[in-house]
XYZ file of C-alpha atoms in Angstrom:
213
model
C 101.421 -0.294 -44.223
C 102.997 -3.593 -43.859
C 101.730 -6.806 -45.631
C 99.534 -8.725 -43.387
C 99.098 -11.837 -45.499
C 101.375 -13.331 -48.022
C 98.404 -14.139 -50.217
C 97.111 -10.445 -50.248
C 98.815 -9.534 -53.426
C 97.070 -12.370 -55.251
C 93.689 -11.376 -53.708
C 93.956 -7.775 -54.876
C 91.927 -7.473 -57.933
C 92.690 -5.350 -61.007
C 90.021 -2.598 -61.535
C 86.793 -4.184 -62.670
C 84.753 -1.144 -62.058
C 85.189 2.549 -61.500
C 84.188 4.311 -58.189
C 80.471 5.123 -58.270
C 80.183 8.839 -57.437
C 76.810 10.246 -56.704
C 75.527 13.870 -56.230
C 73.468 13.782 -53.044
C 69.774 14.551 -53.514
C 67.797 15.493 -50.418
C 65.374 12.631 -49.109
C 66.917 10.079 -51.336
C 68.510 6.888 -49.852
C 71.898 5.379 -51.006
C 69.890 2.786 -52.924
C 68.248 5.452 -55.119
C 71.659 7.107 -55.595
C 72.852 4.171 -57.461
C 71.257 5.799 -60.600
C 73.561 8.785 -60.241
C 76.677 9.862 -61.812
C 79.259 7.316 -62.604
C 82.791 8.688 -63.281
C 85.077 7.415 -65.936
C 88.659 7.368 -64.438
C 90.466 6.235 -67.563
C 92.038 9.651 -67.878
C 95.662 10.282 -68.021
C 97.201 10.442 -64.599
C 99.157 13.436 -65.581
C 96.041 15.672 -66.182
C 96.378 19.076 -64.520
C 94.606 19.648 -61.234
C 91.114 20.870 -61.360
C 90.068 23.630 -58.984
C 86.218 23.695 -58.624
C 84.472 26.950 -58.032
C 82.084 25.404 -55.423
C 83.821 23.342 -52.798
C 82.126 20.235 -51.756
C 81.833 17.767 -48.836
C 82.758 14.250 -50.001
C 81.859 11.015 -48.128
C 83.718 7.827 -49.158
C 82.137 4.506 -48.043
C 84.213 1.344 -47.566
C 83.101 -1.966 -46.125
C 83.975 -5.669 -45.852
C 87.257 -7.444 -45.489
C 90.575 -5.525 -45.647
C 92.758 -8.313 -46.553
C 93.778 -6.648 -49.783
C 94.108 -3.051 -48.577
C 97.785 -3.481 -47.862
C 98.102 -3.821 -51.619
C 95.576 -1.234 -52.879
C 95.879 1.514 -50.202
C 98.282 3.573 -52.202
C 96.053 3.679 -55.314
C 92.947 4.559 -53.333
C 94.891 7.375 -51.539
C 96.517 8.789 -54.636
C 93.864 8.252 -57.396
C 90.552 8.564 -55.404
C 91.125 10.624 -52.274
C 93.983 13.069 -53.475
C 92.032 14.420 -56.458
C 89.112 15.654 -54.254
C 91.645 17.263 -51.903
C 93.675 18.839 -54.520
C 90.538 20.496 -55.762
C 89.882 22.030 -52.393
C 87.166 19.638 -51.366
C 86.955 17.964 -47.892
C 86.810 14.077 -47.595
C 85.514 11.910 -44.749
C 85.566 8.130 -44.931
C 83.135 5.821 -43.248
C 84.106 2.095 -42.893
C 82.190 -0.863 -41.712
C 84.955 -3.485 -41.336
C 84.730 -7.243 -40.965
C 85.892 -8.298 -37.360
C 88.869 -10.377 -38.549
C 92.654 -10.286 -38.351
C 92.899 -7.674 -41.154
C 90.569 -5.114 -39.821
C 93.385 -2.962 -38.498
C 94.324 -2.161 -42.048
C 91.312 0.292 -42.423
C 92.579 2.362 -39.361
C 96.140 2.284 -40.828
C 94.833 3.519 -44.153
C 92.926 6.492 -42.473
C 95.879 7.391 -40.320
C 98.224 7.516 -43.275
C 95.764 9.674 -45.193
C 95.432 12.109 -42.138
C 99.208 12.209 -42.019
C 99.519 12.929 -45.648
C 96.607 15.419 -46.198
C 96.071 16.722 -42.755
C 93.203 16.118 -40.363
C 91.285 19.257 -41.259
C 90.737 18.190 -44.895
C 90.521 14.441 -44.365
C 89.018 12.302 -41.559
C 87.546 8.971 -41.085
C 85.661 6.625 -38.842
C 85.808 2.743 -38.641
C 83.261 0.476 -36.954
C 84.384 -3.100 -36.591
C 81.389 -5.563 -36.722
C 80.926 -9.274 -36.898
C 78.862 -9.949 -40.128
C 75.401 -11.246 -39.374
C 74.334 -14.410 -41.370
C 71.343 -13.669 -43.549
C 68.184 -15.748 -43.097
C 68.083 -18.930 -45.082
C 64.745 -17.967 -46.619
C 66.428 -14.754 -47.964
C 69.263 -16.630 -49.413
C 66.940 -19.147 -51.081
C 64.818 -16.397 -52.679
C 67.915 -14.501 -54.052
C 69.442 -17.734 -55.339
C 66.213 -18.653 -57.016
C 66.231 -15.319 -58.848
C 69.940 -15.641 -59.859
C 69.376 -19.259 -61.023
C 66.423 -18.264 -63.176
C 68.302 -15.323 -64.751
C 71.572 -17.420 -65.105
C 73.403 -14.352 -63.779
C 75.603 -16.463 -61.630
C 77.726 -19.668 -62.240
C 75.737 -22.602 -60.885
C 78.902 -24.005 -59.208
C 79.133 -20.844 -56.985
C 75.859 -21.852 -55.179
C 74.184 -20.436 -52.291
C 77.255 -19.639 -50.229
C 78.135 -16.982 -52.798
C 74.710 -15.485 -52.506
C 75.080 -15.512 -48.720
C 78.459 -13.605 -49.055
C 76.808 -10.950 -51.243
C 74.044 -10.338 -48.865
C 76.574 -9.884 -46.043
C 78.328 -7.338 -48.144
C 75.150 -5.468 -48.893
C 74.361 -5.347 -45.095
C 77.942 -4.006 -44.437
C 77.466 -1.287 -47.166
C 74.378 -0.221 -45.522
C 76.102 -0.070 -42.034
C 78.744 2.213 -43.622
C 76.003 4.319 -45.045
C 74.318 4.470 -41.598
C 77.505 6.013 -40.180
C 77.347 8.637 -42.906
C 73.694 9.446 -42.135
C 74.337 9.697 -38.332
C 77.255 12.038 -39.049
C 74.948 14.298 -41.162
C 72.299 14.366 -38.454
C 74.737 15.396 -35.719
C 74.128 18.895 -34.373
C 77.741 20.070 -34.808
C 78.132 18.821 -38.339
C 77.482 20.848 -41.601
C 74.512 18.818 -42.799
C 74.345 16.468 -45.921
C 77.304 15.583 -47.839
C 77.366 16.796 -51.471
C 78.917 13.579 -52.874
C 78.654 10.042 -51.692
C 81.163 7.466 -53.213
C 81.477 3.719 -52.877
C 85.182 2.673 -52.912
C 86.208 -0.867 -52.926
C 89.201 -1.854 -50.742
C 90.169 -4.788 -53.013
C 90.567 -2.690 -56.255
C 93.697 -0.961 -57.482
C 92.735 2.279 -59.076
C 95.196 2.974 -61.919
C 94.407 6.581 -62.845
C 93.018 9.714 -61.103
C 89.477 10.750 -60.951
C 88.520 13.252 -63.569
C 87.035 16.060 -61.451
C 86.109 18.155 -64.523
C 83.354 15.784 -65.015
C 81.838 16.800 -61.729
C 78.505 18.756 -62.459
C-alpha cells in the first residue's frame, strides 16, 4: 500500500489503547458492549498459536479518516486480524470511511487481507460518507460537561468536541453496517465478537486469544 501523504508517518500514533473486544450479548447495543471484555495485547509476539475449541464469527469495526492507514495497516493485519484467523475464526470488517482523498486506503487494506488470508475466512465492506456536522446545541452541551470536569485542555475548544461527535457518529454508522449484515436472510446471524480497531494505531504485539472466554 503506497504512502498517500508524506505526513502520514508523523500522524500515525503509537498504541495508546488496546483494541476493545466484546463478546456479543443478544439484545444489547454496541454502547452497552463497552463494558465488555478488554484484551491485553502486551504479550510476546512469539507466543504459540491458540486453536479455540469453538470457532467464532468476528466483526471488526473501523471508521474515520484513513490518512495513517498506509503506516499502520501491516500491524493491524498481522497483530489483530491474523490471530483470529490462525485460530480458525472468521473475520469480517465493517468500515465507515470519511469522504476524502485517503478513503481508498480502507479498500486497499481489505483487498490485501483477502489476498493474504483468502476471501472465505476474511471479508469486508466499506461505505464512504461525508461526515455530518453535529448541531451547535449538542456541541455546546458536551463542551460544557468537559469544561466542568476539566477532562479536556481548554485550548482545544469546541472544534475538538465537534470532531469527537463526528467520530461517534461514524462509529455508529460502522456498527449499523454490522447489524444490517446480521439481519440479512442469507447470513448466519449475530457475530460472537465485535471489536473496535483504530486505523491510526500501530499494534505492536499479537492478541492473546487464550484470554477469550
